[in-house]
Amino acid sequence: MNRTDKQDAILVLGAGELGLEVLRHLANHARDHHATRVHVLLRPSTIETTEPIKRREIDELRALNIEVVPGDIVSTEKDALATLLSPYDTVISCIGFSAGCGTQTKITEAVLQAGIKRYIPWQFGVDYDTIGRGSAQDVFDEQLDVRDMLRTQSHTEWLIVATGMFTSFLFEPAFDVVDLERGEVHALGSWDNQVTVTTPEDIGRLTAAILFHEPRFTNETVFVAGDTISYGELADMLEQQLGRAFKREEWSTHHLNNALKADPDNNLLKYRAVFAAGVGVAWPKEATFNHLQGFETVDVLNWIRHNLIES
């Protein structure tokens, strides 16, 4: 591939739960923008897998005219990674925290070294600027490192999409905000505390729309939201939709911070403590890109109906 080509080459890093949705919606836009080509970077072991679900996903990507590129972000050194990324105009990272500490900064360093024109880093989450450094979740500091790196240079355009947590994570048994088996809801911090959530499908659709939006978004954070809801509203909604009472227990910041002190390496406790603080984890849906542009998104009520009742 040559940068002098008239095609705009987009590379998505990873095709997990979010990456797959981003790729699907980019492919839809690429059909309308014939000068755009979409690629995905996958580990060679993923490309060669015989696992049926992953095999079907790779076949789907190829059917969408997405070119599969082999590469391993975690094991590849920064200079080699920069070389791997250099043929592309736009890089979108869908490789999250599970890749390990230092991965986000390494990817960003490689993107800048490669001279990529436009970059969307893995910042699909909370408002890290508002939360600030030194929060209970230490991996958030690396997200701020990434933002500092992007803001102190002028060659590569960047775009951050703030989404809140995945909607499904609010109901994840390990996160323990909602315990369906025992019929309990736990409020992080207080019942009035709010949290912004968005489904991966909506994040993929909105990220593609933001990327292709005119006038162009440049060097800024764009906020989206499937829903913004308090823990009290969540408990009320569960009772109304599922037709049974839920025991309610408020986990104060003091309680959660003490739990974290007793188990300082517990990643889920770190997340609970951050969300209990109630800072930078929620924003009004009325002010988001999707609301202002008229995009309908899956709110918590519809997520419950679709995933907890219809299923």
XYZ file of C-alpha atoms in Angstrom, residues 111-266:
156
model
C 1.162 6.037 15.998
C 2.999 9.339 16.457
C 6.310 7.880 15.288
C 4.607 6.516 12.168
C 3.154 9.937 11.344
C -0.433 8.695 11.202
C -2.796 11.416 9.987
C -5.660 10.661 12.366
C -5.897 8.565 15.521
C -8.733 7.384 17.738
C -7.133 5.838 20.831
C -8.763 3.373 23.191
C -10.497 5.951 25.365
C -13.967 4.450 25.051
C -14.926 4.960 28.664
C -15.207 7.624 31.307
C -14.139 11.283 31.350
C -10.529 10.777 32.415
C -9.768 14.518 32.406
C -12.457 15.175 34.997
C -11.460 12.186 37.132
C -7.830 13.295 37.086
C -4.708 11.490 38.182
C -4.384 9.375 41.297
C -7.857 7.824 41.208
C -8.603 4.434 42.732
C -8.241 2.860 39.267
C -4.537 3.281 38.485
C -4.858 2.262 34.822
C -6.732 5.531 34.259
C -3.475 7.462 34.728
C -2.124 5.832 31.568
C -5.153 7.161 29.711
C -4.152 10.641 30.827
C -0.592 9.953 29.681
C -2.013 9.178 26.235
C -3.975 12.437 26.216
C -0.889 14.412 27.243
C 1.120 12.827 24.418
C -1.542 13.737 21.873
C -2.050 17.285 23.111
C 1.650 18.146 23.074
C 2.085 17.392 19.356
C 0.511 18.844 16.235
C 1.219 16.394 13.407
C -1.387 13.706 14.144
C -5.034 14.661 14.499
C -6.733 12.836 17.336
C -10.267 12.151 18.363
C -11.526 10.714 21.648
C -14.969 9.123 21.949
C -16.198 9.081 25.558
C -18.881 6.435 25.999
C -19.193 5.580 29.683
C -19.097 1.892 30.581
C -20.513 -0.863 28.391
C -24.196 -1.248 29.287
C -23.757 -4.965 29.874
C -21.032 -4.317 32.471
C -23.634 -2.678 34.698
C -25.259 -6.124 34.934
C -22.042 -8.150 35.064
C -22.222 -10.506 38.083
C -18.566 -9.877 38.970
C -19.137 -6.097 39.080
C -21.953 -6.817 41.538
C -24.070 -3.705 41.036
C -26.956 -5.967 39.988
C -27.270 -9.452 41.463
C -30.163 -11.047 39.624
C -29.907 -14.414 41.365
C -30.161 -12.942 44.858
C -32.403 -10.081 43.790
C -30.126 -7.277 44.989
C -28.999 -3.907 43.692
C -25.936 -2.211 45.153
C -25.551 1.551 44.767
C -21.976 2.732 44.284
C -21.560 5.770 46.530
C -25.219 6.746 46.780
C -28.575 6.037 45.154
C -28.441 9.450 43.462
C -25.060 8.787 41.855
C -25.340 8.488 38.084
C -23.503 6.412 35.526
C -23.371 6.735 31.736
C -23.583 3.509 29.732
C -23.549 2.643 26.016
C -23.781 -0.689 24.194
C -20.833 -1.789 22.005
C -23.137 -1.815 18.961
C -24.064 1.831 19.551
C -20.427 2.750 20.223
C -19.433 1.189 16.904
C -22.201 2.977 15.028
C -21.510 6.339 16.656
C -17.732 6.094 16.324
C -18.085 5.554 12.581
C -20.549 8.443 12.343
C -18.218 10.727 14.310
C -15.227 9.768 12.175
C -17.035 10.651 8.933
C -18.941 13.643 10.320
C -18.803 16.964 8.520
C -17.648 19.420 9.710
C -14.755 17.277 10.830
C -14.095 16.698 14.528
C -10.440 17.474 15.234
C -8.375 17.194 18.414
C -11.324 16.954 20.787
C -13.392 14.650 22.959
C -16.851 13.774 21.673
C -19.300 12.493 24.277
C -21.922 9.859 23.517
C -24.360 8.006 25.767
C -26.786 5.164 25.423
C -28.241 6.247 28.738
C -27.368 8.112 31.911
C -29.094 6.671 34.949
C -28.877 6.758 38.737
C -28.584 3.588 40.793
C -31.957 4.382 42.357
C -33.554 4.615 38.922
C -31.864 1.348 37.970
C -33.341 -0.438 40.997
C -36.819 0.974 40.274
C -36.570 -0.088 36.641
C -35.529 -3.642 37.487
C -38.438 -4.043 39.890
C -40.943 -2.651 37.392
C -39.700 -4.679 34.427
C -39.013 -7.984 36.185
C -42.044 -7.784 38.453
C -40.248 -8.585 41.715
C -38.736 -6.736 44.614
C -34.990 -6.131 44.846
C -33.107 -5.692 48.088
C -31.239 -2.388 48.013
C -27.877 -1.818 49.629
C -25.824 1.352 49.398
C -22.065 0.879 49.270
C -20.562 4.131 50.511
C -17.233 5.472 49.277
C -15.868 4.763 52.775
C -16.997 1.128 52.578
C -15.568 0.648 49.079
C -12.275 2.371 49.847
C -11.823 0.157 52.903
C -12.539 -2.920 50.786
C -9.903 -1.766 48.302
C -7.347 -1.178 51.050
C -7.874 -4.748 52.197
C -7.444 -6.063 48.629
C -5.443 -3.387 46.750
C -4.856 -5.446 43.601
C -8.532 -6.223 43.027
